[in-house]
CSV table of C-alpha atoms (C1' of nucleotides) in Angstrom, one decimal:
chain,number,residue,atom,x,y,z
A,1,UNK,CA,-9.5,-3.2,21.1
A,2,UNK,CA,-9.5,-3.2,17.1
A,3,UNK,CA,-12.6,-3.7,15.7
A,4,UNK,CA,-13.8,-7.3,14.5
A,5,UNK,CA,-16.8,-7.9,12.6
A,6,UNK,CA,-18.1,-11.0,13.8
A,7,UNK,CA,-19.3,-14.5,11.8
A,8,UNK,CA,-22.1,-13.5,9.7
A,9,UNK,CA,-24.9,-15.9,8.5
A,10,UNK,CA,-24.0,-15.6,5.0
A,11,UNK,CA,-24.2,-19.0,3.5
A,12,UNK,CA,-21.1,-20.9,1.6
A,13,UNK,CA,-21.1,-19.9,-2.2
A,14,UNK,CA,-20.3,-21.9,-4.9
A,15,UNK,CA,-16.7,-21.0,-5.7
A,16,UNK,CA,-15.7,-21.7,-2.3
A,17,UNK,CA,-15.3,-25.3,-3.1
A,18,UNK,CA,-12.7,-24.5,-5.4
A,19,UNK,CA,-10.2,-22.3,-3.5
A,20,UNK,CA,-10.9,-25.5,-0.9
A,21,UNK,CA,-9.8,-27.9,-3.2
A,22,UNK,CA,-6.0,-26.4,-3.1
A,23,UNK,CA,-3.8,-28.6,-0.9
A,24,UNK,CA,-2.8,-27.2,2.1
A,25,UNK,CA,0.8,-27.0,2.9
A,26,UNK,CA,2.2,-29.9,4.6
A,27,UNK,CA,3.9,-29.0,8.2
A,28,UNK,CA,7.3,-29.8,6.7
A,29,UNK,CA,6.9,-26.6,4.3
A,30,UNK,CA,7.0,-24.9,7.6
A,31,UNK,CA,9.8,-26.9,9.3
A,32,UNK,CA,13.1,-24.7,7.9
A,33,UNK,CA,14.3,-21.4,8.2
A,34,UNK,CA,12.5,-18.5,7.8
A,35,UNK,CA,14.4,-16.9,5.1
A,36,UNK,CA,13.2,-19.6,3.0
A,37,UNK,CA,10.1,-20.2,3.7
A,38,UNK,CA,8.7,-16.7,3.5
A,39,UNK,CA,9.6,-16.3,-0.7
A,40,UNK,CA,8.3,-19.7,-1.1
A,41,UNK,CA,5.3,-18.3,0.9
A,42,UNK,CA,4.3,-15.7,-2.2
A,43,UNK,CA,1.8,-16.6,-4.3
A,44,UNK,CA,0.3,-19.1,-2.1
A,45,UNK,CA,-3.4,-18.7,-0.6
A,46,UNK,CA,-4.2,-17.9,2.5
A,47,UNK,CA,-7.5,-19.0,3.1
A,48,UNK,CA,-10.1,-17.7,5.8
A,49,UNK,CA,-13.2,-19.6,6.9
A,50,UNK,CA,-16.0,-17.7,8.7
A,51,UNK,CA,-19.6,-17.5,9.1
A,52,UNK,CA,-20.2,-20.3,6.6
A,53,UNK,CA,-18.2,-18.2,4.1
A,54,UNK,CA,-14.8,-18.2,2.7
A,55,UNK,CA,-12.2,-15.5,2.5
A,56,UNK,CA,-9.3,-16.0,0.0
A,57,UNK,CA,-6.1,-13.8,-0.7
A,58,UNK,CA,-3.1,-14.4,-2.5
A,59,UNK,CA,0.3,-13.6,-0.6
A,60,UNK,CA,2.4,-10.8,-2.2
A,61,UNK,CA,4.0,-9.7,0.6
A,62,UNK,CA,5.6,-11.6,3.4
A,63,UNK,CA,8.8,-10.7,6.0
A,64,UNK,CA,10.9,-13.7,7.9
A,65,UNK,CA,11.6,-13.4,11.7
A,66,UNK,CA,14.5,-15.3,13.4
A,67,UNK,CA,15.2,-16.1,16.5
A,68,UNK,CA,17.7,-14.7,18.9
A,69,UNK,CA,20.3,-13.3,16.2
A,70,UNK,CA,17.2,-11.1,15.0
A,71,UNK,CA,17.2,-8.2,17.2
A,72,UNK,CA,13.5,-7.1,15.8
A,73,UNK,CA,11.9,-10.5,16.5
A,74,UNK,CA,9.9,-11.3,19.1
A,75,UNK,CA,11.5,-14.4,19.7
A,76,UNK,CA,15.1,-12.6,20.4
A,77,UNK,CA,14.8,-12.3,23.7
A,78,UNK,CA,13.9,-15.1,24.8
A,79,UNK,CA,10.1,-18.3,25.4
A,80,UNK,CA,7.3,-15.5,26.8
A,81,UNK,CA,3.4,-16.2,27.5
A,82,UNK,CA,2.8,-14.0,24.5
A,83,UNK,CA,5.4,-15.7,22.2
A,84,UNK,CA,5.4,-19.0,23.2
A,85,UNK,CA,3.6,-20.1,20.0
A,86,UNK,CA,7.1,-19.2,18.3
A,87,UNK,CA,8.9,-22.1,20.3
A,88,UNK,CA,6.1,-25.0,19.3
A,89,UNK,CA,5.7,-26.8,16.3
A,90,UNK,CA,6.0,-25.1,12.9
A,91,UNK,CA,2.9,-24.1,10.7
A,92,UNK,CA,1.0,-22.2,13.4
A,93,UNK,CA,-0.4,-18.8,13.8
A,94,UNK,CA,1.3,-16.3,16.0
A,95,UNK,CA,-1.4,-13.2,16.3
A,96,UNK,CA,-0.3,-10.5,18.4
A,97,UNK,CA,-1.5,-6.4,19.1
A,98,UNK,CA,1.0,-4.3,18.5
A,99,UNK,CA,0.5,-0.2,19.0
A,100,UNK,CA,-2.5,-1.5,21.4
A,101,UNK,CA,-4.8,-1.2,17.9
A,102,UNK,CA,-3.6,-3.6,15.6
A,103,UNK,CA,-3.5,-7.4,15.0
A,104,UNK,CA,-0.9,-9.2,13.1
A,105,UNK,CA,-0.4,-12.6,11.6
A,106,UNK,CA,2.7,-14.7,11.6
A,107,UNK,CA,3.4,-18.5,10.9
A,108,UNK,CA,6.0,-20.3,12.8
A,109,UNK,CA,8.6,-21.9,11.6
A,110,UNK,CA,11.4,-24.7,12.4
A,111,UNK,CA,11.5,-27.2,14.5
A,112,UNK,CA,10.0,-27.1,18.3
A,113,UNK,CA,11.9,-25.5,20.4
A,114,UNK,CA,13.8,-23.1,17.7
A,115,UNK,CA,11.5,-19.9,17.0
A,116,UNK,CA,11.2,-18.2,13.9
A,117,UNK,CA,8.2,-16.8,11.7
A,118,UNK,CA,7.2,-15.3,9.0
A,119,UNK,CA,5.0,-12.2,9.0
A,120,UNK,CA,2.0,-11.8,6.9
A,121,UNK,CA,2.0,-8.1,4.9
A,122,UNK,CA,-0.3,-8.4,2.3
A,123,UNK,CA,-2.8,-10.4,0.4
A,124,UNK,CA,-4.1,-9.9,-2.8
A,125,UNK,CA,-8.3,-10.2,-2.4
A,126,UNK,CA,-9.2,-13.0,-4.5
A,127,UNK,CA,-12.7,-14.2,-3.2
A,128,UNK,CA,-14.6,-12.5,-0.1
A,129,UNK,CA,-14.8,-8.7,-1.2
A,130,UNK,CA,-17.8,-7.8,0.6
A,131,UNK,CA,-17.0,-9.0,4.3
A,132,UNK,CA,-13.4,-8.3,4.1
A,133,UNK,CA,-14.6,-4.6,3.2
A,134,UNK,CA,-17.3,-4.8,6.2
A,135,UNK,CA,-14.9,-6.1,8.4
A,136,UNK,CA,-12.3,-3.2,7.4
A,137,UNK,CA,-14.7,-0.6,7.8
A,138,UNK,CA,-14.7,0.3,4.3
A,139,UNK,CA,-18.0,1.5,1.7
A,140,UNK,CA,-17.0,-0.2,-1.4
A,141,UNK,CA,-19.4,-0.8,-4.2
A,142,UNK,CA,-19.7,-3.8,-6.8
A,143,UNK,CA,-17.8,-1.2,-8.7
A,144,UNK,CA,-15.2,-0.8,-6.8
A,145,UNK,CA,-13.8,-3.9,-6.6
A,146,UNK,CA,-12.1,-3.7,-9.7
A,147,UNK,CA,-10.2,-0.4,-8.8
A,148,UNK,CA,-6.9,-1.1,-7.0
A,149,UNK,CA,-6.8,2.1,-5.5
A,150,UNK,CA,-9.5,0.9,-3.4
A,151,UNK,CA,-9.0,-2.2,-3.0
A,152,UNK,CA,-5.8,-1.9,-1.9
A,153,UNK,CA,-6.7,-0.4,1.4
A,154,UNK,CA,-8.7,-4.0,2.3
A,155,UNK,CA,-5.3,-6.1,2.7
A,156,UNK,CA,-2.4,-4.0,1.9
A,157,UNK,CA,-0.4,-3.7,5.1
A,158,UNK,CA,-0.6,-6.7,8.5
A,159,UNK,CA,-3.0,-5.0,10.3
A,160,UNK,CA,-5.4,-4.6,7.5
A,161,UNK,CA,-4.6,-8.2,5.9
A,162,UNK,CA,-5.6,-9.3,10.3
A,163,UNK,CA,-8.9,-6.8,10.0
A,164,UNK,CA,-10.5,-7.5,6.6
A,165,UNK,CA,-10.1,-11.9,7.9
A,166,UNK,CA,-11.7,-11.2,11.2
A,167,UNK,CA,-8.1,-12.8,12.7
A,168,UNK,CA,-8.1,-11.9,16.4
A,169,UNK,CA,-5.2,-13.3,19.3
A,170,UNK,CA,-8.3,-14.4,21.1
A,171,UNK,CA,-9.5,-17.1,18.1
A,172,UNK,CA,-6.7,-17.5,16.0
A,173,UNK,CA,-3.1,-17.4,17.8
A,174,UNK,CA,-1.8,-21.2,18.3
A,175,UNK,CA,-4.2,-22.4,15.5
A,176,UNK,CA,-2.8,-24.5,12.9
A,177,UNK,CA,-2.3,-22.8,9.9
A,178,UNK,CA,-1.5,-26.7,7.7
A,179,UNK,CA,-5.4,-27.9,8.5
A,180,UNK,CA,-8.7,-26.8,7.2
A,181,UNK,CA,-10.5,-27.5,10.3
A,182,UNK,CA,-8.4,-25.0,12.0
A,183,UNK,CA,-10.4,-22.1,10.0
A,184,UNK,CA,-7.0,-20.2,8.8
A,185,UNK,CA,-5.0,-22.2,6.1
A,186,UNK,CA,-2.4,-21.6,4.2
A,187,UNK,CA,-2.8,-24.0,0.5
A,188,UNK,CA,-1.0,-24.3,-3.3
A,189,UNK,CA,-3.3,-23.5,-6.0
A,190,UNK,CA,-0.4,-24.9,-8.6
A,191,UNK,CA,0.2,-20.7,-8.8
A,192,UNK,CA,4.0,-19.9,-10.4
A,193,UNK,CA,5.0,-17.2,-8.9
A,194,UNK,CA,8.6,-16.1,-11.0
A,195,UNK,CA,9.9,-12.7,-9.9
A,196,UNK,CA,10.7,-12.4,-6.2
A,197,UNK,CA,12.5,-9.5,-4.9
A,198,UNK,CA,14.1,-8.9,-1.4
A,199,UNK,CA,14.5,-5.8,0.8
A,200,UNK,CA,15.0,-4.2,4.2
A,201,UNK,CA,11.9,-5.1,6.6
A,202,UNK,CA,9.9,-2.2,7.4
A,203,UNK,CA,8.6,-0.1,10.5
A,204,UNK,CA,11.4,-1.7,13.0
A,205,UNK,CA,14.8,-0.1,14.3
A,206,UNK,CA,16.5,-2.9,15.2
A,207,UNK,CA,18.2,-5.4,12.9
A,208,UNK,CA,16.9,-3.0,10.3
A,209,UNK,CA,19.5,-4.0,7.6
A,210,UNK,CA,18.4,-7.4,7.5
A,211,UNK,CA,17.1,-8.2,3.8
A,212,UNK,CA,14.6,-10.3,4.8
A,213,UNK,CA,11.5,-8.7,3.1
A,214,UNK,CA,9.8,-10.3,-0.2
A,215,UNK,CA,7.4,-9.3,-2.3
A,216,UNK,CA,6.4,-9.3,-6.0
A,217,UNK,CA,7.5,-6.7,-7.8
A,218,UNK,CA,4.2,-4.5,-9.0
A,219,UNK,CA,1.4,-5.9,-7.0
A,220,UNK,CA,-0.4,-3.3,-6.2
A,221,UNK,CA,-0.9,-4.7,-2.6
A,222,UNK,CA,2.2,-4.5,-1.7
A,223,UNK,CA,3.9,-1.9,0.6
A,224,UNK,CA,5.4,1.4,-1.3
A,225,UNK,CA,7.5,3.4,1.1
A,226,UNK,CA,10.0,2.8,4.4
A,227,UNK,CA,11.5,-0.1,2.9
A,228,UNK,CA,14.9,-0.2,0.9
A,229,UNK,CA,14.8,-2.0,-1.9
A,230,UNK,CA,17.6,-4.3,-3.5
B,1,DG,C1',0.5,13.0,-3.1
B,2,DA,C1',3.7,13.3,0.8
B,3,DG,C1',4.7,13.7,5.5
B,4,DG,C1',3.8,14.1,10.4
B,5,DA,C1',1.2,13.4,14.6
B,6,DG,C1',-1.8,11.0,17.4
B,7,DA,C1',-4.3,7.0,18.9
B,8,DT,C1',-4.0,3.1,22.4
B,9,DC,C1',-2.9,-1.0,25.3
B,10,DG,C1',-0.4,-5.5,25.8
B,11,DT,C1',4.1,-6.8,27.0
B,12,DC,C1',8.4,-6.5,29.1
B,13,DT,C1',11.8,-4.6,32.2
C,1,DG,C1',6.9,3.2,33.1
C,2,DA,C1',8.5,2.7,28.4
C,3,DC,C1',8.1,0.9,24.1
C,4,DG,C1',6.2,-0.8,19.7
C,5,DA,C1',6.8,-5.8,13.1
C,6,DT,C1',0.6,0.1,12.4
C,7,DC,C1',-3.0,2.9,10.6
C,8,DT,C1',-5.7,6.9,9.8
C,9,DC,C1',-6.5,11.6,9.7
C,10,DC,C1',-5.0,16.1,9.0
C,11,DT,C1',-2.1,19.6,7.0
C,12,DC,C1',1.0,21.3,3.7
C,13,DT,C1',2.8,21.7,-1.0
DNA sequence: GAGGAGATCGTCT
DNA sequence: GACGATCTCCTCT
């Protein structure tokens, strides 16, 4: 099993009520296609609460999964116990291992009964530092954190983004990603997020000439090899 | 810095 | 029994 630091008793800081105040997205952002949701997904937060602490990154990197004409989705072949979140109600978390090491995070999408998602890649670190660094394994120092060399290995790439928020199947899958309460949220911040490319999704064989990765262009978060961009 | 191999286990056939 | 939406470590250049 991947390793999961577990809640800590560090206490709620004082800038965690302002990443709180941004407006988590309404179920009806998550109600359409994946291929649109996923670039309107960039620059949004996704926000973590744990341990009486909050985790926030910005979303640089995101891919979109469809349903059975996307050979590479999960969904393609048809409602399982393990993707059944996929068929319910849009705006949820789908958390699955994959390899047998590695946790990621999707959101569903459409309407019930259609599956789509939209895989999490990357997150820029925005508040959180120290426990998503714990949680990753990782000795950074208050120095650190403002080298992107470094901090790039805390949430660049789903498995990391899944490891430095402490996002297990076990807690999180099902959850609903449009509430606060739920403990993983996605929310607006009023961020404009202009330049948006597109390119082939990366690590998969099938489907693999689909365009239907997006990222922002430079972020040092986002992924730099295996993909093909446009 | 780049590239390759190994790890590891849930899910599906 | 085979496969996989990944990551890390090690080796080579």
């Amino acid at each position: 099993m991947p390793k999961v630091l577990l809640a800590s008793s560090s206490a709620p800081r004082r800038g965690d009520a302002l990443w709180e105040r941004a407006a988590p997205l309404s179920r009806k952002f998550f109600d359409r296609d994946p291929r649109l949701v996923a670039p309107c997904l960039l620059g949004k937060l996704l926000l973590r609460r744990i341990g009486g602490g909050l985790l926030v990154g910005r979303i640089v990197e995101t891919e979109a999964y469809l349903g059975a004409d996307d050979a590479a989705a999960h969904a393609a072949a048809g409602r399982t116990q393990r993707n059944a979140v996929l068929f319910g109600p849009p705006g949820h978390a789908y958390v699955y291992l994959t390899y047998g090491l590695h946790y990621c995070l999707n959101v569903s999408c459409l309407p019930e009964g259609d599956a789509g998602c939209v895989l999490f890649r990357a997150l820029a670190p925005l508040a959180g530092f120290s426990f998503m660094a714990r949680a990753r394994g990782l000795k950074l120092y208050r120095g650190d954190f403002s080298d992107p060399r470094k901090m790039r290995l805390l949430s660049s790439g789903p498995a990391r983004l899944c490891q430095a928020l402490a996002i297990t199947r076990a807690e999180n899958n099902g959850t609903d990603m449009t509430s606060r309460e739920s403990g993983v949220w996605i929310a607006d911040d009023d961020y404009q997020q202009r330049e948006i490319r597109t390119s082939t999704r990366i690590g998969i064989t099938k489907s693999a000439r689909l365009p239907l990765r997006y990222y922002i262009p430079g972020n040092p978060y986002v992924s730099q090899k295996r993909a093909s961009s446009q």
